[in-house]
Short mmCIF file of C-alpha atoms in Angstrom, two decimals:
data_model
loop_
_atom_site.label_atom_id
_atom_site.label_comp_id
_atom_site.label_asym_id
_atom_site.label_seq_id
_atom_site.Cartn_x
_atom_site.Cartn_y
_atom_site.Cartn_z
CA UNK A 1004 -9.42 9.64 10.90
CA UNK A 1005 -10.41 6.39 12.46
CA UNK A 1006 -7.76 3.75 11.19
CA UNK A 1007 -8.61 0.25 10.99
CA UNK A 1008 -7.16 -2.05 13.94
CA UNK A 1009 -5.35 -5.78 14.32
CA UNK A 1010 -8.56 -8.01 14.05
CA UNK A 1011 -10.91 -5.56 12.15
CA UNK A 1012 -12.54 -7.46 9.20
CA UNK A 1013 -10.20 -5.24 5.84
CA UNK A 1014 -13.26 -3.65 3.89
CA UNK A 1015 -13.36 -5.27 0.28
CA UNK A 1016 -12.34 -3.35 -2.46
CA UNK A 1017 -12.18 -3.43 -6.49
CA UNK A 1018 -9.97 -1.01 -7.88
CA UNK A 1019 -8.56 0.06 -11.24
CA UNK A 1020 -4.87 -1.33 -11.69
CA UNK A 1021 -2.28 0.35 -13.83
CA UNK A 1022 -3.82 -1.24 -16.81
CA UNK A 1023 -7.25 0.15 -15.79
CA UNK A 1024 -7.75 -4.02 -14.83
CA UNK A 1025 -10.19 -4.40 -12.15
CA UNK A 1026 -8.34 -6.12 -9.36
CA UNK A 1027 -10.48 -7.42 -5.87
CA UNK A 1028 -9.09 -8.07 -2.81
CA UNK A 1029 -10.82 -10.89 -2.55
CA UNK A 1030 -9.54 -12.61 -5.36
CA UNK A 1031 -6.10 -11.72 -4.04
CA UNK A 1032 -6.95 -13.15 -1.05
CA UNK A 1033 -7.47 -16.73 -2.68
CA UNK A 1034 -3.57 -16.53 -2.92
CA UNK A 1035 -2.17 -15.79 0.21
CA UNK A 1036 -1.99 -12.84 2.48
CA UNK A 1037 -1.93 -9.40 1.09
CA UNK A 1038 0.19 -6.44 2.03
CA UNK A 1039 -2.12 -3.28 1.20
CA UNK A 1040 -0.09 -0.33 1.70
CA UNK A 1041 -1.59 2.82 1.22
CA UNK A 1042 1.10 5.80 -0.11
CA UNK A 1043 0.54 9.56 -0.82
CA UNK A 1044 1.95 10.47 -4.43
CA UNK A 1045 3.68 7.90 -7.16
CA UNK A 1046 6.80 8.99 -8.54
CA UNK A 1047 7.52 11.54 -5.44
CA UNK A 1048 10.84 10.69 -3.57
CA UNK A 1049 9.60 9.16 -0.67
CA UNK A 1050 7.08 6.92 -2.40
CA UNK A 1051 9.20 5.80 -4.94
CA UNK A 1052 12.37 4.80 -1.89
CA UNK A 1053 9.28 2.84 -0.36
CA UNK A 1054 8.63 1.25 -4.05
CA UNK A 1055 11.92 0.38 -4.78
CA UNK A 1056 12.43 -1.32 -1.52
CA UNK A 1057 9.14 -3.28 -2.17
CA UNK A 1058 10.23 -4.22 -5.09
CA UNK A 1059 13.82 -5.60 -3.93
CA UNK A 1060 12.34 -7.46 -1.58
CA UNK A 1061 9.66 -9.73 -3.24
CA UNK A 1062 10.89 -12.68 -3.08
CA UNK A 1063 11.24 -12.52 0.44
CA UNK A 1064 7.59 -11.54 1.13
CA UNK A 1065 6.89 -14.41 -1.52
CA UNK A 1066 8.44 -16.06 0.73
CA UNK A 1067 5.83 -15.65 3.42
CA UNK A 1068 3.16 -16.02 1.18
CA UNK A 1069 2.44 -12.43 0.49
CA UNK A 1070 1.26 -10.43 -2.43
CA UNK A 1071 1.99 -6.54 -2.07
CA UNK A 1072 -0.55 -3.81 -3.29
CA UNK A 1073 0.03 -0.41 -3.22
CA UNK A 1074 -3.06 2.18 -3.43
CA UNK A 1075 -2.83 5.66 -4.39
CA UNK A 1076 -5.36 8.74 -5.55
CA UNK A 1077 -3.32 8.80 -8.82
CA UNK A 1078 -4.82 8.05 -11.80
CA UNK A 1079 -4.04 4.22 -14.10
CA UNK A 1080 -2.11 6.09 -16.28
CA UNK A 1081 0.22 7.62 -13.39
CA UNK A 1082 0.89 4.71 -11.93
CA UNK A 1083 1.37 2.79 -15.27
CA UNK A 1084 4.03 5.58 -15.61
CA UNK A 1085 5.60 4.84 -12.13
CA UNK A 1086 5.75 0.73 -12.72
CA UNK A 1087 7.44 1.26 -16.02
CA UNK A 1088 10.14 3.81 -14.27
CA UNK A 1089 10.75 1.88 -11.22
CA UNK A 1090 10.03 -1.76 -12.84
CA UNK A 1091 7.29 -2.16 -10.04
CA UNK A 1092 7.00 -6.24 -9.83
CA UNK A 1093 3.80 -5.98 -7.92
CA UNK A 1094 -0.19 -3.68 -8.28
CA UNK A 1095 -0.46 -0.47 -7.50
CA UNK A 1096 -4.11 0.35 -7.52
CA UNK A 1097 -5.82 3.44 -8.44
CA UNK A 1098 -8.04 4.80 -5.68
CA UNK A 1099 -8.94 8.33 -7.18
CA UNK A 1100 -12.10 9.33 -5.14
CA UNK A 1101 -10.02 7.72 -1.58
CA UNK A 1102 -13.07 5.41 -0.64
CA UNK A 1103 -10.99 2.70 -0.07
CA UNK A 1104 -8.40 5.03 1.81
CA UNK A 1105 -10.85 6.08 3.78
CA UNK A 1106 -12.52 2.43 4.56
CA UNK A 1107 -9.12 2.03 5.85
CA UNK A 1108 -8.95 4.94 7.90
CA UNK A 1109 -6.02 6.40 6.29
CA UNK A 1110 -7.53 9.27 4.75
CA UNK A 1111 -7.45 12.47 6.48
CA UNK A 1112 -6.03 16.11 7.84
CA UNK A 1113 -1.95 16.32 6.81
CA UNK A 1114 0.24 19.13 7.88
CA UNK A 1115 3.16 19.78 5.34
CA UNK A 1116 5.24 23.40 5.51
CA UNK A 1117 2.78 24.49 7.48
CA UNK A 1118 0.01 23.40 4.81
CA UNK A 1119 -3.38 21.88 6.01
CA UNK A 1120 -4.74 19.08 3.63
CA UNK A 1121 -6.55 16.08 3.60
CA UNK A 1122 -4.33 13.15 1.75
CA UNK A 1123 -3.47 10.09 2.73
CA UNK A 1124 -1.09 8.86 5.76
CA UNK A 1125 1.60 6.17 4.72
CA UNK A 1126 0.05 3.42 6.82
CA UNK A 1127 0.15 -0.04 5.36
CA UNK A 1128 -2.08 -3.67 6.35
CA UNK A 1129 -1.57 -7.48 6.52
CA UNK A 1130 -4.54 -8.67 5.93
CA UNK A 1131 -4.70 -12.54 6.59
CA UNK A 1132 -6.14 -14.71 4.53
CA UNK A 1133 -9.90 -14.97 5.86
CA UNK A 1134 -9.75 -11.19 5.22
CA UNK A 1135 -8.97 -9.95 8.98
CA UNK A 1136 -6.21 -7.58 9.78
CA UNK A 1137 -2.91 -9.19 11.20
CA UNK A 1138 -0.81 -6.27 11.70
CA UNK A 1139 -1.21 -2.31 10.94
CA UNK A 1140 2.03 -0.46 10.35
CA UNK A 1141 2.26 3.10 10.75
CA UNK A 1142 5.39 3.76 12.52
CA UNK A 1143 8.44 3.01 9.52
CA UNK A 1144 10.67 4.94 7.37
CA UNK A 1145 10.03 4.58 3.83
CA UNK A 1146 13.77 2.76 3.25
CA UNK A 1147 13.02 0.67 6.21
CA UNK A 1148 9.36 0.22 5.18
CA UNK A 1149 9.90 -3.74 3.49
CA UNK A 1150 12.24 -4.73 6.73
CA UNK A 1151 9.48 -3.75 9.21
CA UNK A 1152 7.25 -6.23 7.47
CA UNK A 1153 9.80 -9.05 7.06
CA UNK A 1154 10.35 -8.23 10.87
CA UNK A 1155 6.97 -9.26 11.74
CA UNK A 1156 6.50 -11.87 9.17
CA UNK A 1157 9.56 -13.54 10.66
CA UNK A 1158 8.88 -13.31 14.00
CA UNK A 1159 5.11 -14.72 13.39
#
């Protein structure tokens, strides 16, 4: 796993929302900066803390001028399922075959219960405007996920 660095150029993506809408990073990018954060499973425990949190917190990020995306392997109708649960106020993206996870680096060997798998790692980007990376977090708590961000955002 070779996971993308502060300054690397963010590969461009078009992905599959929850309403099986194409949605391109580039066009996001025309808005503001964009929070890509890349999570394992929807609707599992720890994905759904790091959801809600998200979610709480838009304004904030708004605030900043940031737009949140969330990427996954699961399927439109999955994470159709999981905005309409959680009342998601921002994309999650489907990424079923991981090409964008692994563009990102974020794709590779996991150890659970003494398990081997490939999945993804809960890493997340802030990609700046002119599509380089600002800041690469991989070292959060899903609850504290959101205040890591508005951490750095504030301090920038």
């Amino acid at each position: 796993m070779n996971t993308l660095k502060v300054g690397d150029k963010a590969p461009q993506f078009t992905l599959s929302d929850a309403n099986e809408q194409q949605v391109a990073l580039t066009e996001l990018l025309k808005q503001g900066k964009v929070l890509v954060y890349f999570y394992p499973k929807a609707m599992t425990p720890g994905c759904t803390v790091q959801a809600q949190q998200l979610r709480d917190h838009q304004a904030e990020l708004a605030k900043h001028n940031v737009i949140t995306v969330g990427i996954s392997p699961d399927a439109p109708k999955r994470l159709a399922k999981f905005t309409e649960r959680d009342e998601l106020n921002f994309t999650l993206l489907s990424d079923e075959d991981h090409a964008v996870a692994e563009a990102f680096g974020v794709w590779g060997l996991k150890k659970f219960m003494g398990r081997e798998y490939d999945g993804i790692h809960r890493i997340s980007f802030l990609i700046n405007q002119d599509g380089t990376l600002a800041e690469v977090f991989d070292k959060f708590k899903t609850k504290d996920h959101h205040q890591v961000v508005l951490d750095t955002l504030q301090a920038g």
